[in-house]
Short mmCIF file of C-alpha atoms and ligand atoms in Angstrom, two decimals:
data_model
loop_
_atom_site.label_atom_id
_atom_site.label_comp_id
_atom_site.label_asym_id
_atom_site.label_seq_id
_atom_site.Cartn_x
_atom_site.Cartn_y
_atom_site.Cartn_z
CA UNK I 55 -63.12 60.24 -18.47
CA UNK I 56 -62.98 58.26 -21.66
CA UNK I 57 -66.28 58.00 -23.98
CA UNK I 58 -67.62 56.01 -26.46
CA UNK I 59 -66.46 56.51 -29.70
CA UNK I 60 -67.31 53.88 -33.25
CA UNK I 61 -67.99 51.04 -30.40
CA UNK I 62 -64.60 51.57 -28.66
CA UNK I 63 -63.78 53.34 -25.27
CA UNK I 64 -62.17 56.34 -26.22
CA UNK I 65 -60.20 58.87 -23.63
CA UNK I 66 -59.24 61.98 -25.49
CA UNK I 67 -56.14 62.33 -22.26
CA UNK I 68 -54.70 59.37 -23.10
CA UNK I 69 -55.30 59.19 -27.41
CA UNK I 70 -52.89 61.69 -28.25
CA UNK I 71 -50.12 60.89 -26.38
CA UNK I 72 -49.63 58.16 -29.63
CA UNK I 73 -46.76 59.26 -31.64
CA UNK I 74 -48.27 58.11 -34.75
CA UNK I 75 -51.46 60.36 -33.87
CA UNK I 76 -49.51 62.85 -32.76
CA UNK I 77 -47.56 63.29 -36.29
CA UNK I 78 -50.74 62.54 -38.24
CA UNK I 79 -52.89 64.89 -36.54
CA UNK I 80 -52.65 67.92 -38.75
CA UNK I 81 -52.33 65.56 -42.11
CA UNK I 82 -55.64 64.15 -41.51
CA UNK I 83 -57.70 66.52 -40.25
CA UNK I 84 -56.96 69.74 -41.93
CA UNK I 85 -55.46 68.51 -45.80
CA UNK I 86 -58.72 67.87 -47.63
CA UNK I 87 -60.05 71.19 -49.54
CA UNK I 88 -62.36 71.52 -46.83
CA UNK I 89 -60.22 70.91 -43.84
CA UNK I 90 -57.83 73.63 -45.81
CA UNK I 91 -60.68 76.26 -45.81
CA UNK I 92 -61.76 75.38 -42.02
CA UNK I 93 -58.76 75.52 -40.59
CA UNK I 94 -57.56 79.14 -42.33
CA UNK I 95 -61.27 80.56 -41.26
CA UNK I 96 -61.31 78.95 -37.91
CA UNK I 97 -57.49 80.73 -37.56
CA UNK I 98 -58.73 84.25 -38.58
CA UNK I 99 -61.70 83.77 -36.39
CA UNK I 100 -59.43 82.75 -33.48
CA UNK I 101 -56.87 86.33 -34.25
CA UNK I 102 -59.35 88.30 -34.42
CA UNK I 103 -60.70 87.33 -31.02
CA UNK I 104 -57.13 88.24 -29.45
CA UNK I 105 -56.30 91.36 -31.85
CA UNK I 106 -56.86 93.71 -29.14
CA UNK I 107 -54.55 92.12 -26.40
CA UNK I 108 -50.87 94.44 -26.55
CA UNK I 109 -48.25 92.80 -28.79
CA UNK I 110 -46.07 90.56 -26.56
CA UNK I 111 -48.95 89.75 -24.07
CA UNK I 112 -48.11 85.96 -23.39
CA UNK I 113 -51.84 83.78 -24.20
CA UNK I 114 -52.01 80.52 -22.55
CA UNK I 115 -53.04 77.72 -25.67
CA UNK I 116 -54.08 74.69 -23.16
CA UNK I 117 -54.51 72.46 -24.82
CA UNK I 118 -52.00 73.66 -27.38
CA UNK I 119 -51.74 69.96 -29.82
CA UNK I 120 -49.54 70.47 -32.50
CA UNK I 121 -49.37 74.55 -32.34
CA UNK I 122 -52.03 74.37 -35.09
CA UNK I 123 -53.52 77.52 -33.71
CA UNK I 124 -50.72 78.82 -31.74
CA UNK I 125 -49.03 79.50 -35.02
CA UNK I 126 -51.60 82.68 -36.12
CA UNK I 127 -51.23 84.36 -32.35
CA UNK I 128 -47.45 84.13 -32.75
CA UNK I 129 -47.65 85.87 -36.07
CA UNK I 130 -49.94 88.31 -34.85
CA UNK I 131 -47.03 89.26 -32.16
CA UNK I 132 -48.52 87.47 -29.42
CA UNK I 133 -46.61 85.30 -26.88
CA UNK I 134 -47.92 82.08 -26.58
CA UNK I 135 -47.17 79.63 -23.49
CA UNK I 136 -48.80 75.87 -25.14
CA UNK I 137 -49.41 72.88 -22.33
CA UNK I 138 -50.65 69.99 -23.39
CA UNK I 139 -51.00 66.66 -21.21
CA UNK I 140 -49.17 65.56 -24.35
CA UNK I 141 -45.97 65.44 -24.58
CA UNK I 142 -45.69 64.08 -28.53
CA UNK I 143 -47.59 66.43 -29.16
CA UNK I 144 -46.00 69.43 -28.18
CA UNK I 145 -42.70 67.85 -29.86
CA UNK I 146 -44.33 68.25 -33.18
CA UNK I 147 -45.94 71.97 -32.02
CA UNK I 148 -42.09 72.72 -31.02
CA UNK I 149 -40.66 71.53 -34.40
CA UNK I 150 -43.71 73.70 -36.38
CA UNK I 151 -42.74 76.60 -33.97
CA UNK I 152 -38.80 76.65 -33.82
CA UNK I 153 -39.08 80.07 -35.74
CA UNK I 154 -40.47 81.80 -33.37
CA UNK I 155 -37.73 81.06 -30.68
CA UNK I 156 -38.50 82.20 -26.74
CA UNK I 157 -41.85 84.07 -28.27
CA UNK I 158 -42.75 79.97 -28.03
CA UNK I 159 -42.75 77.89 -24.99
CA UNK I 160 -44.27 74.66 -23.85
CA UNK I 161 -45.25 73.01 -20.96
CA UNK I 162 -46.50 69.22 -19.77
CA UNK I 163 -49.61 70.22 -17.99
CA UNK I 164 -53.16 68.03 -17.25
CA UNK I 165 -55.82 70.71 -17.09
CA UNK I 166 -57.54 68.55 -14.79
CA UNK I 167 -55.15 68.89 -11.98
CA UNK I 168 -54.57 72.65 -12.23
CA UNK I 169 -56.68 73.69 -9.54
CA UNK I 170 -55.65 76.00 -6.26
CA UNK I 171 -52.59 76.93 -8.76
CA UNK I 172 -52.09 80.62 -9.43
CA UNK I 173 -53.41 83.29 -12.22
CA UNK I 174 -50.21 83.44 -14.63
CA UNK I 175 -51.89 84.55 -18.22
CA UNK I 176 -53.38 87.15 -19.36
CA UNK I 177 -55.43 85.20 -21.62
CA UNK I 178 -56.19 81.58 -22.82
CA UNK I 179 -57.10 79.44 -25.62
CA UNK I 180 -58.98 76.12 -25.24
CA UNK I 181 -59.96 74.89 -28.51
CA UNK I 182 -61.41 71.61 -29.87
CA UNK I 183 -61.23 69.64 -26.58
CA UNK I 184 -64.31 70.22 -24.36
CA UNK I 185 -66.60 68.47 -26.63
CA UNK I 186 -64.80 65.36 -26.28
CA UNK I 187 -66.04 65.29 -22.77
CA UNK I 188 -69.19 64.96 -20.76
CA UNK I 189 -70.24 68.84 -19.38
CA UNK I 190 -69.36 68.28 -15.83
CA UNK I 191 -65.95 67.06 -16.97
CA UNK I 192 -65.92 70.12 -19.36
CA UNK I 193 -66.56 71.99 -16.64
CA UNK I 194 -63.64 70.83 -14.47
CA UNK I 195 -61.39 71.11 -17.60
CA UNK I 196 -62.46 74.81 -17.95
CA UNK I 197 -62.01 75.48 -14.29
CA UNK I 198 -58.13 74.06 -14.74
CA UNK I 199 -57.76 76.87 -17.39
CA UNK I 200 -59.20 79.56 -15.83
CA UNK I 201 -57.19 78.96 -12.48
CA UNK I 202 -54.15 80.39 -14.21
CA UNK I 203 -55.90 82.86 -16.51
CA UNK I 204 -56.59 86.18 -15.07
CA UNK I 205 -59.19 87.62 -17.47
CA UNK I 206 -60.06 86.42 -21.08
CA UNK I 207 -60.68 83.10 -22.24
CA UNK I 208 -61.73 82.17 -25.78
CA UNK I 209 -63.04 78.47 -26.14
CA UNK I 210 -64.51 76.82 -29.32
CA UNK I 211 -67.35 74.21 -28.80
CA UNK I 212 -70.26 72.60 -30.59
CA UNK I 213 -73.47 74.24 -30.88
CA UNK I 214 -76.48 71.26 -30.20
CA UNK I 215 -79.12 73.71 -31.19
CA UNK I 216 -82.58 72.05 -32.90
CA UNK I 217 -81.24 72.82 -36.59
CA UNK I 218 -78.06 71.10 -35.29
CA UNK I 219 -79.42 68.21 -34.45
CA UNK I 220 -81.38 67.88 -37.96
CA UNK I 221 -78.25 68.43 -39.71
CA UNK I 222 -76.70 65.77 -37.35
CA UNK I 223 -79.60 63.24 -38.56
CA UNK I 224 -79.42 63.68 -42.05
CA UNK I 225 -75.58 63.19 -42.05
CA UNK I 226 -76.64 60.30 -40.52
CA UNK I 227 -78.45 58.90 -42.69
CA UNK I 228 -76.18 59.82 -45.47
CA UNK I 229 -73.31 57.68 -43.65
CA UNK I 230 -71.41 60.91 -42.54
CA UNK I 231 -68.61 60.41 -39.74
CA UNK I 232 -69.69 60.90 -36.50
CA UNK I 233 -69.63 64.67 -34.67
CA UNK I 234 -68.42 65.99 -31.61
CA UNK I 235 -69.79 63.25 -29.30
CA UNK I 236 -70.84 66.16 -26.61
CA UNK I 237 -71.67 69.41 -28.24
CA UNK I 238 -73.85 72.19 -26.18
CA UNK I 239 -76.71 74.15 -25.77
CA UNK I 240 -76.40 78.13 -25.50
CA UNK I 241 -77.75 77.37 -21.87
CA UNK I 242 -75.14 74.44 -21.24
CA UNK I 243 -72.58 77.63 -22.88
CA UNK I 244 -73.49 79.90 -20.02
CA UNK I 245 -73.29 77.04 -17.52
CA UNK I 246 -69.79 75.98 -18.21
CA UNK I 247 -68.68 79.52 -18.30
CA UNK I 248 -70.24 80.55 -14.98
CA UNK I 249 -68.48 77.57 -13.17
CA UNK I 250 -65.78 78.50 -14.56
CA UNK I 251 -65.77 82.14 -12.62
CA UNK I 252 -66.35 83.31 -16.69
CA UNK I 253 -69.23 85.74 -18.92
CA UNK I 254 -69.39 85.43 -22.76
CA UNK I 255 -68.99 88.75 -24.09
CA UNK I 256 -69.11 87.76 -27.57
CA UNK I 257 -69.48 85.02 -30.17
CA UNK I 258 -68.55 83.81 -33.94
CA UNK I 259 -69.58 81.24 -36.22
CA UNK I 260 -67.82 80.04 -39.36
CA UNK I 261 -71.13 79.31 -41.20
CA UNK I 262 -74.00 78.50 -39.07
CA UNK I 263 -75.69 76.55 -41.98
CA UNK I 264 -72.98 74.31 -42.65
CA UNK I 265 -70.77 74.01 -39.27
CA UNK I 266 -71.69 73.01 -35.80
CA UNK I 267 -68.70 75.30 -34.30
CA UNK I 268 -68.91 78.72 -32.36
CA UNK I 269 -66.27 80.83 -30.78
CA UNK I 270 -67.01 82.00 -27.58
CA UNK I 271 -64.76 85.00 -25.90
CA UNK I 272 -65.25 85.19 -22.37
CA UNK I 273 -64.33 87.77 -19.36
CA UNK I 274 -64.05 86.86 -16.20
CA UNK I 275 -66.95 87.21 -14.03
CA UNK I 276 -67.06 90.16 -11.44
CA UNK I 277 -70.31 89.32 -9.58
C1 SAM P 360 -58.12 67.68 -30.75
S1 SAM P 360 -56.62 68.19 -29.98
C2 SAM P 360 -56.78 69.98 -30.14
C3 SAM P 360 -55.46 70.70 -30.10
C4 SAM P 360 -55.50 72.18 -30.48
N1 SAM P 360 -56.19 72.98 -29.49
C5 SAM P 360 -56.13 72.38 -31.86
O1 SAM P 360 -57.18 73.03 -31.94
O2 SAM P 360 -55.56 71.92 -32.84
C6 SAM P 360 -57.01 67.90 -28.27
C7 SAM P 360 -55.80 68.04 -27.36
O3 SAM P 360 -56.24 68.00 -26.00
C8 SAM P 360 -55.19 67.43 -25.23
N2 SAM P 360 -55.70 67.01 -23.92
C9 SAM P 360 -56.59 66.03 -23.66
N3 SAM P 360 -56.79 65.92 -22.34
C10 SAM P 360 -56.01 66.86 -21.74
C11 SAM P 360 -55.78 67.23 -20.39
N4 SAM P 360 -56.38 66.59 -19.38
N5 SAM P 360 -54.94 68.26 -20.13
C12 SAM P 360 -54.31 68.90 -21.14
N6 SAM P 360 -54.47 68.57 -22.44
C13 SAM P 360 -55.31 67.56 -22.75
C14 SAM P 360 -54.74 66.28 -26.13
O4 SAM P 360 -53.48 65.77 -25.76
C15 SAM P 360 -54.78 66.94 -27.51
O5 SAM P 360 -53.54 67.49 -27.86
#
């Protein structure tokens, strides 16, 4: 399950289960100016696709990291169940989250070994983790969630479109850090989805020119 990542094998089950990663996470990933402004658009982005759902409607957030994201459904007056095969960090999600009291529980869970389990949610999150894995392994992560999620699931990916790619090589060549290691194609999109028992229904960017993310909301499938 791991990949390659600078030279090293890197397994994105196993990474943040580091306490020091696990603290740092947030710090060094959303501080800069433009991690400030990514992560407050990427959150409004991610409220708006749940704004419909009644208020107390508990969302699954698998996996839920720190509660980065789980923070803006709470506010909105959503529920919010966060698993995690990471138990350091949910510990720092939990200390972030102590506000919000029961409205805020967490679970231990390995998306890979959900399957044959029961529909429990409403609706899910599953944000910034496919990409870190090959599709077929995306594709069994996405089947884990949608086991236990009866209708709408909202995933963020990377778009490998042809403009994507051209950014991709000129931020190589400018000595950029690396991206996603596997982002998608809109067919790859429909493929993951429809293994998953899921149809997109709609989609947002942040700004197509300069980002390689989309939000995807998904229904489940009745065919
Ligand atoms: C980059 S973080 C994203 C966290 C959060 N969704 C966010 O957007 O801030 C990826 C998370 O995926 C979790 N993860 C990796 N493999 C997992 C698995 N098999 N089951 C559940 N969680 C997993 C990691 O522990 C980590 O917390």
């Amino acid at each position: 399950m791991g990949n390659k990542s600078n030279g090293h094998s890197w397994d994105p089950s196993r990474h943040y289960k580091d306490v020091k990663v696990a603290k740092d996470y947030d710090r060094i990933r959303f501080s800069s100016l433009s991690g400030r402004v990514f992560n407050n658009q990427e959150k409004q982005i991610i409220r708006e696709c749940f704004q419909d759902l009644p208020r107390d409607t508990v969302v699954l957030d698998l996996p839920c990291g720190t509660g980065r994201l789980a923070d803006i459904l709470l506010e909105s007056g959503l529920r919010v169940h966060g698993a995690d095969i990471s138990d350091e960090m949910l510990v720092v999600a939990n200390e972030r989250l102590a506000n919000y009291g029961e409205f805020f529980t967490t679970e231990v869970i390995d998306a890979f070994k959900l399957s044959g389990k029961e529909p429990q949610f409403e609706a899910a999150l599953c944000a910034r983790v496919l990409m870190h894995f090959p599709l077929q392994t995306q594709i069994e992560f996405l089947r884990g969630v949608a086991s236990i999620t009866r209708k709408r699931i909202v995933i963020n990916h990377s778009l490998n479109s042809p403009y994507q790619r051209f950014r991709r090589w000129i931020k190589k060549l400018l000595g950029h850090p690396r991206s996603a290691n596997y982002p998608v194609s809109n067919s790859e999109i429909k493929q993951l989805l429809a293994e998953s028992g899921f149809v997109e229904v709609k989609r947002r960017r942040i700004n197509s020119l300069i980002s390689e993310a989309v939000y995807i909301i998904a229904e489940r499938s009745t065919e």
